[in-house]
Amino acid sequence: MTEEGAGTPLSRGLGLVPLISLSVGATLGTGIFVVLGQAAPEAGPAVAVSFAVAALAALFSALSYSELAGAVPVSGSAYSYTYATLGELVAWVCGWCLLLEYGVSVAAVAVGWSGYLDAFLDATLGVRLPDALTGGVVDLPAAVVVLLATVVLLGGVRQSGAVTTVTTALKVAVLVFFVVVAVFGFRAENLAPFAPAGVAGITGAASLVFFSFIGFDAASTAGEEARNPQRDLPRAIVVSLALVTVVYVLVALTAVGAVGVDVLAGSDASLAVVLQQVTGSGWPATVLAAGAVVAIASVVLTVLYGQTRVLVAMSRDGLVPPLFARVGARRVPTANTLVVGSVVAVLAALVPLGQLAEATSIGTLVAFGLVNIGVVVLRRTRPDLPRSFRVPWVPVVPLLGLGMCALLVTGLSSATWLAFGVWSAVGLVVYFAYGRHRSKLAQGE
C-alpha cells in the first residue's frame, strides 16, 4: 500500500502548515458555530465538560491515527488503515461508516452555515431569507455552499490548501473575538445548576458533539498529497486536536456563562445570539456572523475533500466503481468530486441539522474504534514496520480509545441506531453484490 501511495497521480503539494490548517479547518467551527445550541439543553452548563469528554475520546483515537498515518501514508484514512490491519470486509464496513461520517457532517455544517448567512443578511441589509428556503421546505443556502466548495476542490489541491489556510486563520480570530466579548457578560448564576441531567446528560451531549472532532481524520486522508507524510501527518493531527479542544471549551463556557442555556437552545446561529444579547448592539454579532459565513464554508471544503479521498482509496481497491479513482488534468479526482458534491448538496438541502449531527457521530465512533483496534493488531503482526510516531503504552491507550468510543455510542438515540443499522445493512448488500467480486483481492491482484 505504501508503494502504491508513493506512485500516486495526485499532487504532493501540502506541507505541515497546510496540513494543520486542513485539520483545524475541518474541525473548528462545526461544534461551536453549529451544534452548541443543540447540545447545551441536554447537558446544561456542563456542555463545556461534554466537549472535554469528547476531546478525550478523540485524543486516544488521534494517537492511533498518528501512528498509522506515519506507518501507512496513503489516501483513505481509517479505511486504508483498517484494510492493512483487519482485512477487506472490515475495511469495507469502516469505509462505509466514513462515507456516512464525512457526507453527513458536510451536510450538517452546511445547514449551520445557512443559519449564519441568514443572520448576516438580516444584520447588514435587513433582509431575511424565506423560511421555505432555509429549512422550511428545502435549505437552499446549504446546498449552494456545498456546490461552491466542490468548485474550489476541482481547482486542485494547492488552491484548496491556500483557501483553507486563509479561512482557518480568520475562523480562529473570530472565535477569539467572541471569547473576549462574551467574558464581559459572564455571570456565575448562569452556570447553576451546572449539570442538571447528571452524567447521562454530559455523556449524551458529548456523543452529539463528538463529530466536531473529526478534523484530524480529514487530515489523514491527505497521505498521498503531503510532501512528507511520515513526519508531518502525526504532527498535524496532534497539534490540531489540542488547539481545537482549547477553543471549544473556552467558547462553550463563556457562551453559557454569558446568556444561559435557554437562550442557546435550538439556535443554528447561537454565538451571534450571544453577542447580540451581551452587547445590546448589532455590530459584534454582525462581525461574528460574517466570520462564521466564511469560516464554516472552510469546514465544508475540507471535509468534502476528505470524503473524496476515501472514495479514491476504496475505488483503487476495487470496492467501488473505478470512476471514483480517475484523476483529471488538475490531478484531482474530477468525477468523484462532482458526484460527491452533488449528493451532499441534496442531503444538506433536505435533512434537518440535529438528525445530521447524530448520524455523523455514530459513523465517526465506529471508524475510530476500528483504528484503535488496528494499532494493536499491526503492532503484533508487523512489529518491524517503520513508524514515525508510536502510540505510548500499547495496548492500554488504544483500548482506552476503543472504550471511550463505546461509551459515547451508548449516548446516541434509538432513532440514530436504527438509521445506522439500515445504513450498515445497505452497505453489506452493496459489498456482497458488487465489491466482493470486483475487488483486487478477489481478482488476485
Short mmCIF file of C-alpha atoms in Angstrom, two decimals:
data_model
loop_
_atom_site.label_atom_id
_atom_site.label_comp_id
_atom_site.label_asym_id
_atom_site.label_seq_id
_atom_site.Cartn_x
_atom_site.Cartn_y
_atom_site.Cartn_z
CA MET A 1 0.00 0.00 0.00
CA THR A 2 2.84 2.38 0.80
CA GLU A 3 4.48 1.69 -2.56
CA GLU A 4 1.18 2.31 -4.31
CA GLY A 5 0.79 5.60 -2.45
CA ALA A 6 4.33 6.65 -3.40
CA GLY A 7 3.40 6.38 -7.08
CA THR A 8 0.17 8.35 -6.71
CA PRO A 9 -1.05 10.52 -9.60
CA LEU A 10 -2.30 13.03 -7.02
CA SER A 11 -0.30 16.21 -6.41
CA ARG A 12 2.03 16.32 -3.37
CA GLY A 13 1.60 19.99 -2.53
CA LEU A 14 0.81 20.09 1.22
CA GLY A 15 3.41 20.95 3.87
CA LEU A 16 2.96 20.98 7.66
CA VAL A 17 1.12 24.31 7.91
CA PRO A 18 -1.45 23.47 5.21
CA LEU A 19 -1.98 20.06 6.84
CA ILE A 20 -2.62 21.68 10.23
CA SER A 21 -4.94 24.15 8.50
CA LEU A 22 -6.72 21.28 6.79
CA SER A 23 -7.17 19.51 10.13
CA VAL A 24 -8.25 22.61 12.05
CA GLY A 25 -10.31 23.82 9.12
CA ALA A 26 -12.30 20.58 9.05
CA THR A 27 -12.84 20.69 12.81
CA LEU A 28 -13.01 24.17 14.26
CA GLY A 29 -16.46 25.58 13.80
CA THR A 30 -18.66 22.51 13.48
CA GLY A 31 -19.28 22.04 17.19
CA ILE A 32 -19.20 25.66 18.28
CA PHE A 33 -20.77 27.58 15.41
CA VAL A 34 -23.38 24.93 14.68
CA VAL A 35 -24.12 22.29 17.34
CA LEU A 36 -23.68 24.21 20.63
CA GLY A 37 -27.34 25.25 20.54
CA GLN A 38 -28.35 21.60 20.06
CA ALA A 39 -26.12 20.15 22.81
CA ALA A 40 -26.50 22.78 25.55
CA PRO A 41 -30.09 21.83 26.55
CA GLU A 42 -29.02 18.20 27.03
CA ALA A 43 -26.03 18.79 29.32
CA GLY A 44 -26.86 22.23 30.71
CA PRO A 45 -23.89 24.47 31.55
CA ALA A 46 -21.81 21.28 31.75
CA VAL A 47 -21.79 21.27 27.94
CA ALA A 48 -18.22 22.58 28.26
CA VAL A 49 -17.38 19.33 30.08
CA SER A 50 -19.10 17.42 27.27
CA PHE A 51 -16.68 18.96 24.79
CA ALA A 52 -13.77 17.96 27.05
CA VAL A 53 -15.07 14.37 27.31
CA ALA A 54 -15.46 14.15 23.55
CA ALA A 55 -11.94 15.58 23.15
CA LEU A 56 -10.52 12.93 25.49
CA ALA A 57 -12.14 10.20 23.42
CA ALA A 58 -10.78 11.85 20.29
CA LEU A 59 -7.28 12.12 21.82
CA PHE A 60 -6.85 8.38 22.28
CA SER A 61 -8.06 7.80 18.73
CA ALA A 62 -5.91 10.67 17.41
CA LEU A 63 -2.81 8.99 18.80
CA SER A 64 -3.78 5.79 16.99
CA TYR A 65 -4.39 7.73 13.79
CA SER A 66 -0.97 9.37 14.18
CA GLU A 67 0.82 6.03 14.36
CA LEU A 68 -0.99 4.56 11.37
CA ALA A 69 -0.70 7.78 9.33
CA GLY A 70 3.07 7.65 9.76
CA ALA A 71 3.28 3.91 9.06
CA VAL A 72 0.82 3.73 6.13
CA PRO A 73 0.93 7.20 4.48
CA VAL A 74 -1.78 6.75 1.83
CA SER A 75 -5.17 8.24 0.99
CA GLY A 76 -8.19 6.73 2.65
CA SER A 77 -7.59 7.44 6.35
CA ALA A 78 -9.26 4.88 8.63
CA TYR A 79 -10.43 2.81 5.65
CA SER A 80 -6.86 2.25 4.44
CA TYR A 81 -5.56 1.58 7.95
CA THR A 82 -8.28 -0.99 8.56
CA TYR A 83 -7.65 -2.60 5.17
CA ALA A 84 -3.97 -3.01 6.08
CA THR A 85 -4.67 -4.49 9.52
CA LEU A 86 -8.09 -6.16 9.67
CA GLY A 87 -8.86 -7.21 6.11
CA GLU A 88 -11.19 -6.30 3.27
CA LEU A 89 -14.62 -6.91 4.84
CA VAL A 90 -13.88 -4.92 8.00
CA ALA A 91 -12.27 -2.22 5.85
CA TRP A 92 -15.44 -2.03 3.78
CA VAL A 93 -17.52 -1.57 6.95
CA CYS A 94 -15.13 1.17 8.07
CA GLY A 95 -15.17 2.88 4.67
CA TRP A 96 -18.96 2.73 4.57
CA CYS A 97 -19.02 4.41 8.01
CA LEU A 98 -16.61 7.07 6.74
CA LEU A 99 -18.94 7.84 3.84
CA LEU A 100 -21.68 8.41 6.41
CA GLU A 101 -19.35 10.41 8.66
CA TYR A 102 -17.98 12.75 6.02
CA GLY A 103 -21.03 13.15 3.82
CA VAL A 104 -23.45 13.78 6.65
CA SER A 105 -21.08 16.07 8.58
CA VAL A 106 -20.61 18.25 5.48
CA ALA A 107 -24.38 18.48 5.15
CA ALA A 108 -24.80 19.27 8.87
CA VAL A 109 -22.25 22.07 8.76
CA ALA A 110 -23.81 23.45 5.58
CA VAL A 111 -27.15 23.69 7.39
CA GLY A 112 -25.47 25.68 10.18
CA TRP A 113 -23.83 27.91 7.57
CA SER A 114 -27.28 28.69 6.23
CA GLY A 115 -28.36 29.94 9.68
CA TYR A 116 -25.39 32.30 9.97
CA LEU A 117 -25.85 33.59 6.42
CA ASP A 118 -29.44 34.46 7.26
CA ALA A 119 -28.29 36.28 10.43
CA PHE A 120 -25.63 38.19 8.49
CA LEU A 121 -28.04 39.31 5.78
CA ASP A 122 -30.56 40.42 8.41
CA ALA A 123 -27.93 42.43 10.33
CA THR A 124 -26.39 44.14 7.31
CA LEU A 125 -29.21 44.51 4.78
CA GLY A 126 -32.32 43.96 6.89
CA VAL A 127 -33.22 41.04 4.64
CA ARG A 128 -34.18 37.59 5.83
CA LEU A 129 -34.33 34.60 3.54
CA PRO A 130 -37.77 32.97 3.19
CA ASP A 131 -38.38 30.22 5.74
CA ALA A 132 -39.30 27.85 2.93
CA LEU A 133 -35.76 28.20 1.53
CA THR A 134 -33.86 27.93 4.84
CA GLY A 135 -35.19 24.62 6.11
CA GLY A 136 -38.95 25.03 5.98
CA VAL A 137 -39.17 23.10 2.72
CA VAL A 138 -35.57 22.98 1.49
CA ASP A 139 -32.35 24.59 2.70
CA LEU A 140 -31.12 26.29 -0.45
CA PRO A 141 -28.08 28.14 1.04
CA ALA A 142 -26.79 24.86 2.50
CA ALA A 143 -26.86 23.27 -0.93
CA VAL A 144 -25.20 26.31 -2.51
CA VAL A 145 -22.21 26.31 -0.13
CA VAL A 146 -21.58 22.61 -0.82
CA LEU A 147 -21.58 23.28 -4.56
CA LEU A 148 -19.19 26.24 -4.12
CA ALA A 149 -16.80 24.03 -2.13
CA THR A 150 -17.00 21.46 -4.91
CA VAL A 151 -15.87 24.09 -7.44
CA VAL A 152 -12.87 25.04 -5.25
CA LEU A 153 -11.83 21.38 -4.91
CA LEU A 154 -11.92 20.96 -8.66
CA GLY A 155 -9.30 23.72 -8.90
CA GLY A 156 -6.60 21.48 -7.39
CA VAL A 157 -5.05 20.70 -4.02
CA ARG A 158 -2.75 23.75 -3.91
CA GLN A 159 -5.67 26.11 -4.46
CA SER A 160 -7.77 24.26 -1.87
CA GLY A 161 -4.88 24.36 0.63
CA ALA A 162 -4.40 28.12 0.21
CA VAL A 163 -8.11 28.81 0.69
CA THR A 164 -8.19 26.58 3.77
CA THR A 165 -5.19 28.29 5.40
CA VAL A 166 -6.69 31.77 5.00
CA THR A 167 -10.18 30.83 6.17
CA THR A 168 -8.84 28.87 9.15
CA ALA A 169 -6.85 31.88 10.37
CA LEU A 170 -9.98 34.01 10.04
CA LYS A 171 -12.01 31.45 11.96
CA VAL A 172 -9.59 31.40 14.91
CA ALA A 173 -9.58 35.21 15.01
CA VAL A 174 -13.40 35.36 15.05
CA LEU A 175 -13.66 32.87 17.92
CA VAL A 176 -11.03 34.73 19.98
CA PHE A 177 -13.09 37.89 19.40
CA PHE A 178 -16.19 36.05 20.64
CA VAL A 179 -14.49 34.87 23.85
CA VAL A 180 -13.21 38.36 24.67
CA VAL A 181 -16.67 39.94 24.21
CA ALA A 182 -18.61 37.15 25.96
CA VAL A 183 -16.38 37.34 29.06
CA PHE A 184 -17.77 40.83 29.77
CA GLY A 185 -21.28 39.37 30.04
CA PHE A 186 -20.26 36.34 32.11
CA ARG A 187 -22.47 35.70 35.17
CA ALA A 188 -21.84 32.81 37.54
CA GLU A 189 -25.56 32.26 38.16
CA ASN A 190 -25.95 31.17 34.54
CA LEU A 191 -23.87 28.09 35.40
CA ALA A 192 -26.28 26.82 38.07
CA PRO A 193 -27.38 24.08 38.18
CA PHE A 194 -24.20 23.04 36.40
CA ALA A 195 -25.20 19.52 35.32
CA PRO A 196 -29.00 19.23 35.66
CA ALA A 197 -29.12 15.88 33.84
CA GLY A 198 -26.03 14.49 35.59
CA VAL A 199 -23.51 12.20 33.93
CA ALA A 200 -26.11 10.93 31.44
CA GLY A 201 -26.68 14.45 30.14
CA ILE A 202 -22.95 15.15 29.83
CA THR A 203 -22.35 11.86 28.01
CA GLY A 204 -25.34 12.37 25.73
CA ALA A 205 -24.16 15.84 24.74
CA ALA A 206 -20.61 14.52 24.28
CA SER A 207 -21.98 11.90 21.88
CA LEU A 208 -23.73 14.62 19.92
CA VAL A 209 -20.72 16.94 19.65
CA PHE A 210 -18.17 14.21 19.02
CA PHE A 211 -18.46 14.71 15.28
CA SER A 212 -16.93 18.14 15.92
CA PHE A 213 -13.56 16.41 16.37
CA ILE A 214 -13.28 14.65 13.02
CA GLY A 215 -10.87 17.20 11.58
CA PHE A 216 -7.72 15.17 12.19
CA ASP A 217 -9.47 12.32 10.40
CA ALA A 218 -9.83 14.55 7.34
CA ALA A 219 -6.12 15.47 7.53
CA SER A 220 -5.14 11.81 7.48
CA THR A 221 -6.87 11.41 4.12
CA ALA A 222 -4.12 13.62 2.64
CA GLY A 223 -1.45 10.93 2.92
CA GLU A 224 -0.73 10.97 -0.81
CA GLU A 225 -0.81 14.76 -1.15
CA ALA A 226 1.51 15.62 1.76
CA ARG A 227 5.14 16.38 0.92
CA ASN A 228 6.47 14.46 3.93
CA PRO A 229 3.55 12.41 5.28
CA GLN A 230 5.55 10.27 7.72
CA ARG A 231 6.81 13.35 9.55
CA ASP A 232 4.02 15.90 9.06
CA LEU A 233 0.78 13.91 9.38
CA PRO A 234 1.29 12.84 13.03
CA ARG A 235 2.31 16.40 13.97
CA ALA A 236 -0.67 17.95 12.21
CA ILE A 237 -3.10 15.54 13.90
CA VAL A 238 -1.89 16.14 17.47
CA VAL A 239 -1.40 19.93 17.16
CA SER A 240 -4.80 20.50 15.57
CA LEU A 241 -6.66 18.45 18.18
CA ALA A 242 -5.02 20.35 21.05
CA LEU A 243 -5.84 23.74 19.52
CA VAL A 244 -9.43 22.85 18.72
CA THR A 245 -10.12 21.45 22.20
CA VAL A 246 -8.95 24.60 23.96
CA VAL A 247 -11.06 26.81 21.72
CA TYR A 248 -14.19 24.64 22.02
CA VAL A 249 -14.13 24.55 25.82
CA LEU A 250 -13.47 28.30 26.17
CA VAL A 251 -16.22 29.29 23.75
CA ALA A 252 -18.78 26.88 25.25
CA LEU A 253 -18.05 28.04 28.80
CA THR A 254 -18.18 31.76 28.02
CA ALA A 255 -21.32 31.38 25.86
CA VAL A 256 -23.29 29.60 28.57
CA GLY A 257 -21.94 31.91 31.26
CA ALA A 258 -23.00 34.97 29.29
CA VAL A 259 -26.61 34.11 28.40
CA GLY A 260 -27.55 30.76 29.94
CA VAL A 261 -28.69 27.53 28.34
CA ASP A 262 -32.22 28.63 27.44
CA VAL A 263 -31.04 31.37 25.09
CA LEU A 264 -28.68 28.99 23.29
CA ALA A 265 -31.24 26.21 22.90
CA GLY A 266 -32.35 25.42 19.41
CA SER A 267 -30.49 28.16 17.56
CA ASP A 268 -28.45 27.38 14.45
CA ALA A 269 -26.61 30.70 14.92
CA SER A 270 -26.23 30.61 18.71
CA LEU A 271 -22.96 32.56 19.00
CA ALA A 272 -24.38 35.52 17.11
CA VAL A 273 -27.34 35.50 19.52
CA VAL A 274 -24.93 35.57 22.48
CA LEU A 275 -23.07 38.66 21.24
CA GLN A 276 -26.31 40.45 20.42
CA GLN A 277 -27.59 39.93 23.96
CA VAL A 278 -24.30 40.67 25.74
CA THR A 279 -23.52 43.93 23.96
CA GLY A 280 -27.01 45.17 23.17
CA SER A 281 -25.53 46.18 19.84
CA GLY A 282 -25.76 44.60 16.42
CA TRP A 283 -22.23 45.08 15.13
CA PRO A 284 -20.42 42.38 17.21
CA ALA A 285 -22.99 39.82 16.11
CA THR A 286 -22.58 41.02 12.53
CA VAL A 287 -18.79 40.59 12.72
CA LEU A 288 -19.23 37.09 14.11
CA ALA A 289 -21.85 36.14 11.53
CA ALA A 290 -19.61 37.40 8.71
CA GLY A 291 -16.67 35.42 10.05
CA ALA A 292 -18.85 32.35 10.50
CA VAL A 293 -20.12 32.53 6.93
CA VAL A 294 -16.54 32.32 5.64
CA ALA A 295 -15.20 30.01 8.36
CA ILE A 296 -17.92 27.37 8.25
CA ALA A 297 -17.59 27.27 4.48
CA SER A 298 -13.99 26.11 5.04
CA VAL A 299 -15.28 23.15 7.08
CA VAL A 300 -17.50 22.17 4.19
CA LEU A 301 -14.49 22.40 1.87
CA THR A 302 -12.08 20.33 3.95
CA VAL A 303 -14.46 17.56 4.98
CA LEU A 304 -15.76 17.24 1.42
CA TYR A 305 -12.10 16.83 0.41
CA GLY A 306 -11.73 14.00 2.93
CA GLN A 307 -14.70 12.09 1.59
CA THR A 308 -13.46 12.20 -1.99
CA ARG A 309 -10.07 10.81 -0.94
CA VAL A 310 -11.65 7.92 0.96
CA LEU A 311 -13.54 7.03 -2.21
CA VAL A 312 -10.29 7.20 -4.20
CA ALA A 313 -8.79 4.54 -1.92
CA MET A 314 -11.90 2.33 -1.99
CA SER A 315 -12.09 2.59 -5.78
CA ARG A 316 -8.42 1.72 -6.18
CA ASP A 317 -9.05 -1.46 -4.19
CA GLY A 318 -11.96 -2.33 -6.50
CA LEU A 319 -14.69 -1.97 -3.88
CA VAL A 320 -16.48 0.91 -5.62
CA PRO A 321 -16.54 1.76 -9.37
CA PRO A 322 -13.23 2.85 -10.97
CA LEU A 323 -14.82 6.20 -11.81
CA PHE A 324 -14.03 7.41 -8.28
CA ALA A 325 -10.27 6.89 -8.68
CA ARG A 326 -9.81 8.60 -12.04
CA VAL A 327 -7.65 11.71 -11.81
CA GLY A 328 -8.25 14.65 -14.14
CA ALA A 329 -5.98 17.25 -15.69
CA ARG A 330 -5.56 19.19 -12.44
CA ARG A 331 -4.52 16.00 -10.64
CA VAL A 332 -7.76 15.78 -8.70
CA PRO A 333 -10.44 13.04 -8.86
CA THR A 334 -12.82 15.11 -11.00
CA ALA A 335 -15.79 12.77 -11.47
CA ASN A 336 -15.53 11.65 -7.84
CA THR A 337 -15.69 15.27 -6.62
CA LEU A 338 -18.66 16.12 -8.84
CA VAL A 339 -20.66 13.08 -7.71
CA VAL A 340 -19.93 13.59 -4.01
CA GLY A 341 -20.64 17.33 -4.14
CA SER A 342 -23.98 16.79 -5.87
CA VAL A 343 -25.17 14.08 -3.47
CA VAL A 344 -24.13 16.02 -0.35
CA ALA A 345 -25.79 19.20 -1.68
CA VAL A 346 -29.10 17.35 -1.95
CA LEU A 347 -28.65 15.91 1.56
CA ALA A 348 -27.89 19.36 3.01
CA ALA A 349 -30.98 20.79 1.36
CA LEU A 350 -33.41 18.21 2.71
CA VAL A 351 -32.33 16.83 6.14
CA PRO A 352 -32.58 18.76 9.48
CA LEU A 353 -29.43 19.66 11.45
CA GLY A 354 -29.98 17.60 14.63
CA GLN A 355 -30.54 14.35 12.74
CA LEU A 356 -27.44 15.00 10.63
CA ALA A 357 -25.18 15.60 13.66
CA GLU A 358 -26.15 12.38 15.44
CA ALA A 359 -25.81 10.29 12.28
CA THR A 360 -22.30 11.69 11.82
CA SER A 361 -21.30 10.85 15.39
CA ILE A 362 -22.14 7.17 15.14
CA GLY A 363 -20.24 6.75 11.87
CA THR A 364 -17.24 8.54 13.37
CA LEU A 365 -17.21 6.47 16.54
CA VAL A 366 -17.28 3.16 14.68
CA ALA A 367 -14.43 4.22 12.39
CA PHE A 368 -12.33 5.48 15.31
CA GLY A 369 -12.90 2.26 17.24
CA LEU A 370 -11.62 0.21 14.30
CA VAL A 371 -8.49 2.37 14.00
CA ASN A 372 -7.68 1.76 17.68
CA ILE A 373 -8.01 -1.98 17.12
CA GLY A 374 -5.82 -1.67 14.01
CA VAL A 375 -2.91 -0.23 16.01
CA VAL A 376 -2.92 -3.21 18.38
CA VAL A 377 -3.15 -5.71 15.52
CA LEU A 378 -0.39 -4.09 13.45
CA ARG A 379 1.96 -3.99 16.45
CA ARG A 380 1.58 -7.77 16.70
CA THR A 381 1.60 -8.66 13.01
CA ARG A 382 4.25 -6.17 11.80
CA PRO A 383 6.38 -5.08 14.78
CA ASP A 384 9.24 -4.36 12.34
CA LEU A 385 7.28 -1.83 10.25
CA PRO A 386 8.90 1.65 10.36
CA ARG A 387 6.78 4.08 12.38
CA SER A 388 7.45 7.83 12.55
CA PHE A 389 5.16 8.04 15.61
CA ARG A 390 4.37 5.36 18.19
CA VAL A 391 1.37 5.34 20.50
CA PRO A 392 2.60 5.11 24.11
CA TRP A 393 1.55 2.24 26.37
CA VAL A 394 0.11 -0.07 23.74
CA PRO A 395 -2.37 -1.76 24.10
CA VAL A 396 -3.67 0.37 27.01
CA VAL A 397 -4.09 3.66 25.11
CA PRO A 398 -5.78 2.17 22.00
CA LEU A 399 -8.09 0.12 24.22
CA LEU A 400 -8.98 3.26 26.19
CA GLY A 401 -9.80 4.91 22.87
CA LEU A 402 -11.98 1.96 21.93
CA GLY A 403 -13.71 2.07 25.32
CA MET A 404 -14.40 5.81 25.06
CA CYS A 405 -15.92 5.30 21.62
CA ALA A 406 -18.14 2.54 23.00
CA LEU A 407 -19.21 4.80 25.90
CA LEU A 408 -20.19 7.66 23.62
CA VAL A 409 -22.09 5.36 21.26
CA THR A 410 -24.41 4.41 24.15
CA GLY A 411 -25.45 8.07 24.48
CA LEU A 412 -26.97 8.21 20.99
CA SER A 413 -30.72 7.93 20.43
CA SER A 414 -32.55 4.80 19.33
CA ALA A 415 -33.56 6.56 16.11
CA THR A 416 -29.88 7.13 15.30
CA TRP A 417 -29.12 3.47 15.96
CA LEU A 418 -31.98 2.44 13.69
CA ALA A 419 -30.74 4.71 10.90
CA PHE A 420 -27.22 3.35 11.34
CA GLY A 421 -28.49 -0.23 11.24
CA VAL A 422 -30.26 0.44 7.95
CA TRP A 423 -27.17 2.20 6.53
CA SER A 424 -24.94 -0.73 7.57
CA ALA A 425 -27.33 -3.29 6.07
CA VAL A 426 -27.35 -1.41 2.77
CA GLY A 427 -23.55 -1.30 2.86
CA LEU A 428 -23.26 -5.05 3.32
CA VAL A 429 -25.65 -5.64 0.43
CA VAL A 430 -23.51 -3.38 -1.79
CA TYR A 431 -20.33 -5.18 -0.71
CA PHE A 432 -21.58 -8.71 -1.35
CA ALA A 433 -23.38 -7.73 -4.57
CA TYR A 434 -20.56 -5.63 -6.05
CA GLY A 435 -17.34 -5.06 -4.14
CA ARG A 436 -16.55 -8.60 -3.02
CA HIS A 437 -16.44 -9.94 -6.60
CA ARG A 438 -14.65 -6.97 -8.18
CA SER A 439 -12.05 -6.21 -5.53
CA LYS A 440 -8.31 -6.59 -6.12
CA LEU A 441 -8.21 -9.43 -3.61
CA ALA A 442 -10.95 -11.31 -5.48
CA GLN A 443 -9.09 -10.79 -8.76
CA GLY A 444 -5.83 -11.97 -7.20
CA GLU A 445 -4.06 -8.66 -7.77
#
